[in-house]
XYZ file of C-alpha atoms in Angstrom:
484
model
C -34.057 60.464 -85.673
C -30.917 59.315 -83.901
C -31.138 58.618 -80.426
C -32.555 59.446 -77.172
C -31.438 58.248 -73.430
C -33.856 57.366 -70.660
C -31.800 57.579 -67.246
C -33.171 56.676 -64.034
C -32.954 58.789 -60.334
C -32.491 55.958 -59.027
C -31.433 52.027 -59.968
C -34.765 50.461 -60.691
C -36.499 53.873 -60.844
C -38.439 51.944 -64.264
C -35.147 52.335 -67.128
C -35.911 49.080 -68.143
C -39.526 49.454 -68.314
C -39.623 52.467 -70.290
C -37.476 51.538 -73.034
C -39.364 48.050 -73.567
C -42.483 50.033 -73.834
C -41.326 52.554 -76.177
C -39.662 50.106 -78.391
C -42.368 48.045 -79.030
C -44.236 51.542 -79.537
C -41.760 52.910 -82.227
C -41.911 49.157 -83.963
C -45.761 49.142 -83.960
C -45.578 52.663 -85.724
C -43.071 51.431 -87.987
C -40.349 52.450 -86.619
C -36.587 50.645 -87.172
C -35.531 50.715 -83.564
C -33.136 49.426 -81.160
C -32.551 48.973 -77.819
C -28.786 49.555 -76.391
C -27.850 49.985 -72.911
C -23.952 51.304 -72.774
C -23.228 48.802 -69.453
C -25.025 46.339 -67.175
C -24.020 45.276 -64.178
C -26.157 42.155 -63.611
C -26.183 38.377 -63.090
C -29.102 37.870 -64.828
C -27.861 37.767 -68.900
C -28.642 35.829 -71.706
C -26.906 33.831 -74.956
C -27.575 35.345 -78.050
C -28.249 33.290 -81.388
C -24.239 34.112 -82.569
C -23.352 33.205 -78.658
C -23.145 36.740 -77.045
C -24.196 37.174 -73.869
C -25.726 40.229 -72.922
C -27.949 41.317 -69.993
C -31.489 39.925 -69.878
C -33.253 42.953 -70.189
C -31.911 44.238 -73.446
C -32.657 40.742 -75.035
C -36.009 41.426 -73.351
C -36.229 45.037 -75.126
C -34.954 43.342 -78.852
C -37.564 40.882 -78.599
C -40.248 44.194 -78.127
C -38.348 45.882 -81.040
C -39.043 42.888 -83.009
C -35.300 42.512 -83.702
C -32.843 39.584 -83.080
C -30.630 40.612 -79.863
C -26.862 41.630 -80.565
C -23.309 42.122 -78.677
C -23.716 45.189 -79.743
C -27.159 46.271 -77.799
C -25.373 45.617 -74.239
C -21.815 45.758 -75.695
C -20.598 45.742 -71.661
C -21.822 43.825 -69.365
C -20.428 43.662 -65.819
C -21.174 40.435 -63.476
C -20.833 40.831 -59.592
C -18.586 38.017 -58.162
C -17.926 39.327 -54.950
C -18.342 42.856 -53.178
C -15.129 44.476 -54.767
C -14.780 42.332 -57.985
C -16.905 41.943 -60.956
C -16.726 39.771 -64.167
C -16.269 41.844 -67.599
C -18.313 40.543 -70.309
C -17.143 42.427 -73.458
C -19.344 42.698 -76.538
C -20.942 39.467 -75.755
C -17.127 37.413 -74.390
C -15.269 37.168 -71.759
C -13.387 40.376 -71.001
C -11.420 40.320 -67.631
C -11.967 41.532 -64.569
C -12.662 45.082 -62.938
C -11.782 45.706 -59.234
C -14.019 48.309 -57.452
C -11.101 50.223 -57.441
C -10.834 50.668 -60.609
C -14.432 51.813 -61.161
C -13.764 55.203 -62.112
C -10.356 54.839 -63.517
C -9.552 51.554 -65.473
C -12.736 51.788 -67.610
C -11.664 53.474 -70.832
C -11.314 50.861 -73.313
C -15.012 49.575 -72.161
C -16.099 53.222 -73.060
C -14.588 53.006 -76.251
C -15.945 49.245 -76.962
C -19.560 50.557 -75.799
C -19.664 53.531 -77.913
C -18.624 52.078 -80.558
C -21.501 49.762 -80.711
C -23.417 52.438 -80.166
C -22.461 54.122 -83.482
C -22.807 50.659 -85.068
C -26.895 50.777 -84.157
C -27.380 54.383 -85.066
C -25.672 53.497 -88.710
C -28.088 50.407 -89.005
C -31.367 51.537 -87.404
C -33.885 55.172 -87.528
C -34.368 55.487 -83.926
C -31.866 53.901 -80.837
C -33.284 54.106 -77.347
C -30.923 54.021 -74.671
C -30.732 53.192 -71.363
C -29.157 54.589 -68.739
C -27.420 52.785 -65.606
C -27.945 53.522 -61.722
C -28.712 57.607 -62.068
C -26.944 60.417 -63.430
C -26.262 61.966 -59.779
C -23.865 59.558 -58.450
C -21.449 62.206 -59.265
C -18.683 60.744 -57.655
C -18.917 58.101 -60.413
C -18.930 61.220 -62.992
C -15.359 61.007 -63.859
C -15.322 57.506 -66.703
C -19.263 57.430 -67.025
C -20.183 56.610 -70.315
C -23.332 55.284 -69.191
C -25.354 58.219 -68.530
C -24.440 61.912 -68.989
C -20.582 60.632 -70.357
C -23.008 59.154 -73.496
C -25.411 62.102 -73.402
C -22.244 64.218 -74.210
C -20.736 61.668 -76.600
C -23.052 60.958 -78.717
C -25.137 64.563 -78.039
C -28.084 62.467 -76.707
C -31.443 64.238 -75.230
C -32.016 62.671 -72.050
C -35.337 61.989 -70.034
C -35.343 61.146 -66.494
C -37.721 58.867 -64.905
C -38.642 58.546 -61.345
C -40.709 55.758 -59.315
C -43.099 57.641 -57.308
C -44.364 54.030 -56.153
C -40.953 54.114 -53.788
C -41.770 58.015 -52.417
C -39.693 60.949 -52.855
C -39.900 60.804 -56.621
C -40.007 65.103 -57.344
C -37.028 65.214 -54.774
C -35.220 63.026 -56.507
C -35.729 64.715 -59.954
C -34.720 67.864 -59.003
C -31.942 66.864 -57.068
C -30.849 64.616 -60.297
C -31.077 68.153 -61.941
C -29.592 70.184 -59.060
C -26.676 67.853 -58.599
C -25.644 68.035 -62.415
C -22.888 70.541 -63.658
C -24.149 73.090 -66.301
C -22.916 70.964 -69.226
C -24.313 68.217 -68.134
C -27.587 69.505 -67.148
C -28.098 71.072 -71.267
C -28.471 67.497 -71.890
C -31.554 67.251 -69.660
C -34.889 67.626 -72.088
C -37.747 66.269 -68.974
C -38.882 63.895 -67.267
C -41.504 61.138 -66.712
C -43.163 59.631 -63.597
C -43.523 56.019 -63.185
C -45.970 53.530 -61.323
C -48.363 56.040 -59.938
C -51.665 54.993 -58.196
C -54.584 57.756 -57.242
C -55.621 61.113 -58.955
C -53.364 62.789 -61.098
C -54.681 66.154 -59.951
C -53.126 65.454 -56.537
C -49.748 65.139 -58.146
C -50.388 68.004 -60.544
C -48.989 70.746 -58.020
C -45.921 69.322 -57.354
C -45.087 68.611 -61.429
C -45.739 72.130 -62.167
C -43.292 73.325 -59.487
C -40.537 71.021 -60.512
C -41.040 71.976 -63.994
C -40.644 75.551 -62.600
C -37.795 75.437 -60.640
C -35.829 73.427 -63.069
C -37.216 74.463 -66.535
C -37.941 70.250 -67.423
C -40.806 69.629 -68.780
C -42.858 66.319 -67.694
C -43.616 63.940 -70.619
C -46.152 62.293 -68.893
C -46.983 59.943 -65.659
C -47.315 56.217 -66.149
C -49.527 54.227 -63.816
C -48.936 51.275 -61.937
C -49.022 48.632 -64.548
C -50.267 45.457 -63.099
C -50.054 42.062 -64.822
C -45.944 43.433 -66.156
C -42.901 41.855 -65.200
C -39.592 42.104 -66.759
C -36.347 39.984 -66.657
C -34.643 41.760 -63.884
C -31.333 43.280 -64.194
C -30.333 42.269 -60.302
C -31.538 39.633 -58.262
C -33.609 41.730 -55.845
C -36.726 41.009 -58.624
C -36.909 37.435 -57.418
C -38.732 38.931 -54.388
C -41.608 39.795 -56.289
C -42.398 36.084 -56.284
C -42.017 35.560 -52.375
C -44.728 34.399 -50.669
C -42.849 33.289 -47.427
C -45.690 31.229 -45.016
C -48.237 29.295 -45.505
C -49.699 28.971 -49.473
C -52.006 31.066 -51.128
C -53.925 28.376 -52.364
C -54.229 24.716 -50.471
C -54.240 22.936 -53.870
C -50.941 25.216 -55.074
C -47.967 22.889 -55.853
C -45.163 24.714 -53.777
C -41.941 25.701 -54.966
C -39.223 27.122 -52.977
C -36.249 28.861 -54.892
C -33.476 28.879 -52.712
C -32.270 32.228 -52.649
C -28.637 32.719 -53.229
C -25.890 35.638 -52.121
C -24.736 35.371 -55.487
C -27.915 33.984 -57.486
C -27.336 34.087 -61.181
C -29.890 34.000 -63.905
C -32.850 34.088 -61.308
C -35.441 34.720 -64.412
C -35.042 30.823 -64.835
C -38.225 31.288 -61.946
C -40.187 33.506 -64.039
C -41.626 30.575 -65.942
C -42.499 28.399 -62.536
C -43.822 31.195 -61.242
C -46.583 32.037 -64.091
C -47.469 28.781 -64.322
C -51.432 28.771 -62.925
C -51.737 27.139 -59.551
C -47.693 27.002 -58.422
C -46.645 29.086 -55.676
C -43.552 30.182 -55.716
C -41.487 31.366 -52.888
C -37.818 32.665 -52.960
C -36.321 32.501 -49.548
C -33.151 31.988 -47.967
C -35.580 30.175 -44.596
C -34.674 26.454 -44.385
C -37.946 25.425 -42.818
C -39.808 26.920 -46.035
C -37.371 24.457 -48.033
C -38.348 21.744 -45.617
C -42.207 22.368 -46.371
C -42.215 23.220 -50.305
C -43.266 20.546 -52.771
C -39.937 21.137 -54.803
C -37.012 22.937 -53.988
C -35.011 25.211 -56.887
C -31.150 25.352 -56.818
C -30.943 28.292 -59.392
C -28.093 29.279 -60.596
C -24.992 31.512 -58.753
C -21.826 33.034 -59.925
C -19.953 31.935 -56.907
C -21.044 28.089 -57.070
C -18.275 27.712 -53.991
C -19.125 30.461 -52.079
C -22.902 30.010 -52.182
C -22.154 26.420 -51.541
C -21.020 27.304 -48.427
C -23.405 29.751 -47.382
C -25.803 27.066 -47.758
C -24.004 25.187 -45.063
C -24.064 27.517 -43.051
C -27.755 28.581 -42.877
C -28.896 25.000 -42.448
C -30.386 25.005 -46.132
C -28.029 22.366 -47.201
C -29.124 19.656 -44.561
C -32.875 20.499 -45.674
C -31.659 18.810 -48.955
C -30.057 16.351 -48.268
C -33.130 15.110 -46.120
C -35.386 15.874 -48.748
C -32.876 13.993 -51.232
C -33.110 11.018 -48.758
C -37.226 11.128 -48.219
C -37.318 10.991 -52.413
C -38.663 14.175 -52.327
C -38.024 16.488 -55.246
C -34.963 18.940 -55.561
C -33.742 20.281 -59.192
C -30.546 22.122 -59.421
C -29.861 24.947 -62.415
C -26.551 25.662 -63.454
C -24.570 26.754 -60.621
C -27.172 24.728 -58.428
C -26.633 21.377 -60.293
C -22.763 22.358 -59.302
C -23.648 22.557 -55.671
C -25.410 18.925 -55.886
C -21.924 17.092 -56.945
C -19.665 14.920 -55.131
C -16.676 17.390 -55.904
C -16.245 20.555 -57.354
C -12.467 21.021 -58.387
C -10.445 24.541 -58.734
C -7.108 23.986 -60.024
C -7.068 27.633 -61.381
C -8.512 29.562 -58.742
C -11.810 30.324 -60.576
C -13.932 30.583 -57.006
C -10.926 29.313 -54.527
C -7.701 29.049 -53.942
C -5.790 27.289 -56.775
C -5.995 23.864 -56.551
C -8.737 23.280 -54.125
C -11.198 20.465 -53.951
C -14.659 21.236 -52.542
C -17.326 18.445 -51.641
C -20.708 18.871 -52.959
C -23.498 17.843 -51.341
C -23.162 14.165 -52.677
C -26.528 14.019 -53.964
C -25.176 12.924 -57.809
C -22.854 11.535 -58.949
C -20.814 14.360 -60.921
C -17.260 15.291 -60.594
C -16.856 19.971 -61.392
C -14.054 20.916 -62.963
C -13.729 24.981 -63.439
C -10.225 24.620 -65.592
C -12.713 24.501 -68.657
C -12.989 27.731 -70.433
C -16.217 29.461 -70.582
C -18.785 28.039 -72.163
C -21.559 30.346 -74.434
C -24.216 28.297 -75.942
C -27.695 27.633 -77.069
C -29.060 24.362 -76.454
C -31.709 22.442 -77.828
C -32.864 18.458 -76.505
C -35.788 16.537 -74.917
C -36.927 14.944 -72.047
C -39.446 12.040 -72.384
C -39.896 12.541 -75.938
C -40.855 16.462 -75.311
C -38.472 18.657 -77.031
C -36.622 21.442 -74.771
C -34.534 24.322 -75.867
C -32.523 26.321 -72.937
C -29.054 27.807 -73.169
C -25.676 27.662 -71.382
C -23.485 30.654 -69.686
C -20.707 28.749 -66.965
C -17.380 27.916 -66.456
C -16.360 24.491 -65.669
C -17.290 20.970 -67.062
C -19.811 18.622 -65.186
C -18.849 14.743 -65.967
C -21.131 11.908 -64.725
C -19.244 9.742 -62.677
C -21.749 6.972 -61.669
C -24.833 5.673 -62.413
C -27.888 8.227 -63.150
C -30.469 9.204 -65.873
C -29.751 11.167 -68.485
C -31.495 14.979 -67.847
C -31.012 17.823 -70.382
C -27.124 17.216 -70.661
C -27.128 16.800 -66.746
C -28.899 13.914 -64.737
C -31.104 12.849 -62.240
C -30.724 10.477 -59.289
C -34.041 9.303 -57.749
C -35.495 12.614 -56.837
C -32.678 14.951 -57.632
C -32.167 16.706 -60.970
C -29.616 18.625 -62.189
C -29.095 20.459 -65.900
C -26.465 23.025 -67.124
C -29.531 24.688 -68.761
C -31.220 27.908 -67.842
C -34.237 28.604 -70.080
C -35.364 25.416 -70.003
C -38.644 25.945 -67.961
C -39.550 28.243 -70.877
C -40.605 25.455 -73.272
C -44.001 24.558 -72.099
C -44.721 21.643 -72.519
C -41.350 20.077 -70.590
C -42.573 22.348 -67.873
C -45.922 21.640 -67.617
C -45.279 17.740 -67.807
C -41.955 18.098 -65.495
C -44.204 20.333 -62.447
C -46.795 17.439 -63.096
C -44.191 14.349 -62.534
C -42.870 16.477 -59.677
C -46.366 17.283 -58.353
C -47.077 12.955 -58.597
C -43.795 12.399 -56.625
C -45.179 14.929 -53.853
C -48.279 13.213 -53.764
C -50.030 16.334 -55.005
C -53.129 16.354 -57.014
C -51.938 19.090 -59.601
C -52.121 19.074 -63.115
C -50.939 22.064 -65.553
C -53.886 24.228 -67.404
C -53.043 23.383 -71.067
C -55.292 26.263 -72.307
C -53.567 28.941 -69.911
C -51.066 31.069 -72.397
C -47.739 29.762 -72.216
C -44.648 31.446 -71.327
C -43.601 33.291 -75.021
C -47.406 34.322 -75.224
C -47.489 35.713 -72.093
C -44.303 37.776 -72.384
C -45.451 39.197 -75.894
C -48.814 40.273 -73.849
C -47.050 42.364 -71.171
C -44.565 43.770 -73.709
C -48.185 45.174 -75.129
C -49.735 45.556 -72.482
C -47.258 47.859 -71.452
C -46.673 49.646 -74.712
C -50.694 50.493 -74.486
C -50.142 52.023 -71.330
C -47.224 53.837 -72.796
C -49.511 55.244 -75.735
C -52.144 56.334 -73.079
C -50.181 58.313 -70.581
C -46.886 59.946 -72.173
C -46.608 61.988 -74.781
C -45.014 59.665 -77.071
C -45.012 62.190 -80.059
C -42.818 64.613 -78.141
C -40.368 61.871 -76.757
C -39.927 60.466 -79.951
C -39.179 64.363 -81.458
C -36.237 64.887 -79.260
C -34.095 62.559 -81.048
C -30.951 64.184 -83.293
């Protein structure tokens, strides 16, 4: 065994999904196997125990190969900061900057760094799945891949397409994957494999047999819709899963509204809130949904300045700042707890123009600075004697200018909180204790279910969950014999 690559039709076609179920397959058959995506492009990334960041799903995928996540497992990762610019994170450090219009051009030294680390798994591990990025027909990205059929051809890598029937058009979009591919390319191709289907697989039976026809792939099997599965999100549009925009689902629910940013960064800090039995959670960019919720979530952004704004200008920000002045709870993560200063200062150009000075919203006392380099970190503390672990990925230093309590290396005036720290509404017991002081504040009979699984068990349970339904509906055996 060497390697095998599972590319998508489409972004969010079920890449991620796949490869977390297979690799906690191969590890439960004993199986050494690792995850490795070539490049991300996400917001949503996590800090490694050496301080790497990579994305969030291939630290999700480690975890479901039972193996400590590495630099080297999402050696690039690319993080949107505006339409035409994105942030290079290079084999877990700051790398630079890519323009869009350098997107097919100015990306040879990333190939080089990514496959690299690929040949640094395949020397240290039996089996490497990879994942592909966006789809293999976005041809006029062809020239530079070294994502999809660029690391097919690289590394001679067997690739498997999967399509999401759940969105529709899911045997037009494999065959025109195959269609659109030039001859070389298209050797590589060695099937396919449908994902989140619901109904009668005899319906769909017709259509797999023609595809398999016309194009000569065979199918490796059809997954079904997988309830009760979520996975940390490569892009932000996975917060929506969560929305429940109106009124709640249930009258005793404590509310939480996650504001919803342009440029929201690290939104899996929700995925914890929104697990938690009897919290509603709704991500919205709708100020009177802010007005109504029991708490209101800053998360996190990778423009702090430019989100700050935007939050002016939809209204959102005078929600707060009533809420902040009716004692009425607001918590701000990262980029949020930014937002929530008295001023944010620029004297590089980070987000602005060199030299700027932004107001924050005023609600604590904390004075920005983004001249600090960036900072990669684990973190470990406690609030009210309950110990919390989270972990750091910003530029900038926050200093405490006034008075205010002391809150996970940030602080909290009256009713507004603000820490550095994503990952902190993992630990469960701060979280279930913090939703229940929050809950008090709103006047809210709600306390936490202390026998409900917490947030590590229930991740390990979908990463099985899904790996069962992975054993039940593709033909593992076969999938697992195409790697060379």
């Amino acid at each position: 065994m060497t390697g095998i690559l599972i590319a998508g039709t489409s972004s969010d076609a079920g890449k991620s999904l796949m490869v977390t179920g297979l690799c906690r397959v191969a590890a439960r058959r004993g199986i050494d196997v690792a995850p490795y995506k070539a490049q991300n492009m996400s917001n949503n990334s996590m800090v490694c125990a050496d301080g790497a960041e990579i994305g969030r799903a291939q630290y999700l995928q480690a975890h479901a190969a039972r193996l400590e996540p590495t630099s080297a497992m999402n050696p690039v990762l690319l993080k949107p900061g505006t339409d035409r610019r994105s942030f290079v994170v290079l084999r877990g450090r700051p790398g630079g900057t890519l323009e869009a219009g350098e997107y097919t051009t100015g990306r040879r030294a990333l190939a080089l760094a990514a496959w690299e680390a690929y040949d640094e798994l395949a020397g240290a591990h039996d089996l490497v799945i990879c994942e592909g990025a966006g789809s293999p027909a976005e041809i006029n990205l062809r020239v530079g891949d070294y994502t999809n059929m660029g690391l097919a051809l690289a590394k001679d890598l067997p690739v498997v397409l999967v399509g999401d029937i759940d969105r529709g058009g899911v045997l037009a979009s494999i065959y025109g994957t195959w269609a659109l591919l030039d001859d070389a390319d298209r050797s590589h191709l060695a099937g396919y494999l449908i994902n989140k289907f619901r109904g009668d697989d005899s319906i769909l039976a017709p259509g797999l047999e023609e595809i398999t026809r016309r194009s000569g792939l065979p199918c490796f099997g059809v997954l079904p819709y997988v309830h009760g599965v979520w996975l940390d999100g490569e892009d932000a549009l996975e917060v929506g899963r969560w929305r429940h925009e109106g009124d709640r689902t249930d009258e005793h629910a404590l509310r939480i509204a996650v504001v919803r940013f342009p440029r929201i960064s690290n939104a899996t800090d929700v995925d914890a809130l929104a697990g938690e039995p009897g919290v509603d959670v709704q991500v919205t960019t709708n100020p009177a949904t802010c007005a109504a919720a029991d708490v209101v979530v800053l998360p996190g952004s990778r423009s702090t300045v430019s989100d700050l704004a935007w939050m002016r200008e939809s209204g959102i920000a005078d929600v707060i700042s009533r809420r902040a002045a009716e004692h009425r709870t607001v918590v701000g993560i990262c980029g949020g707890y930014q937002m929530l200063s008295e001023l944010i200062l620029d004297p590089d150009g980070e987000e602005a123009a060199p030299g700027s000075r932004i107001e924050g919203l005023g609600l604590l006392p904390v004075e920005v600075d983004f001249s600090a380099a960036k900072t990669l970190a684990l973190s470990q503390g406690s609030w009210n004697g309950i110990p919390v672990g989270g972990y750091e990925i910003h530029h900038g230093s926050c200093v405490v200018t006034g008075d205010a309590e002391p809150f996970l290396d940030g602080c909290r005036a009256g009713s507004v909180w603000g820490t550095m720290w994503h990952g902190a509404f993992e630990s469960d017991a701060f979280r279930r204790a913090w939703l229940e002081a929050a809950a008090a504040s709103a006047g809210i009979d709600w306390h936490a279910d202390r026998s409900a699984p917490g947030y590590a068990a229930r991740r390990e349970q979908m990463i099985d969950t899904l790996a069962d339904a992975v054993e039940n509906h593709l033909d593992v055996d076969a999938l697992f014999g195409l790697a060379r």
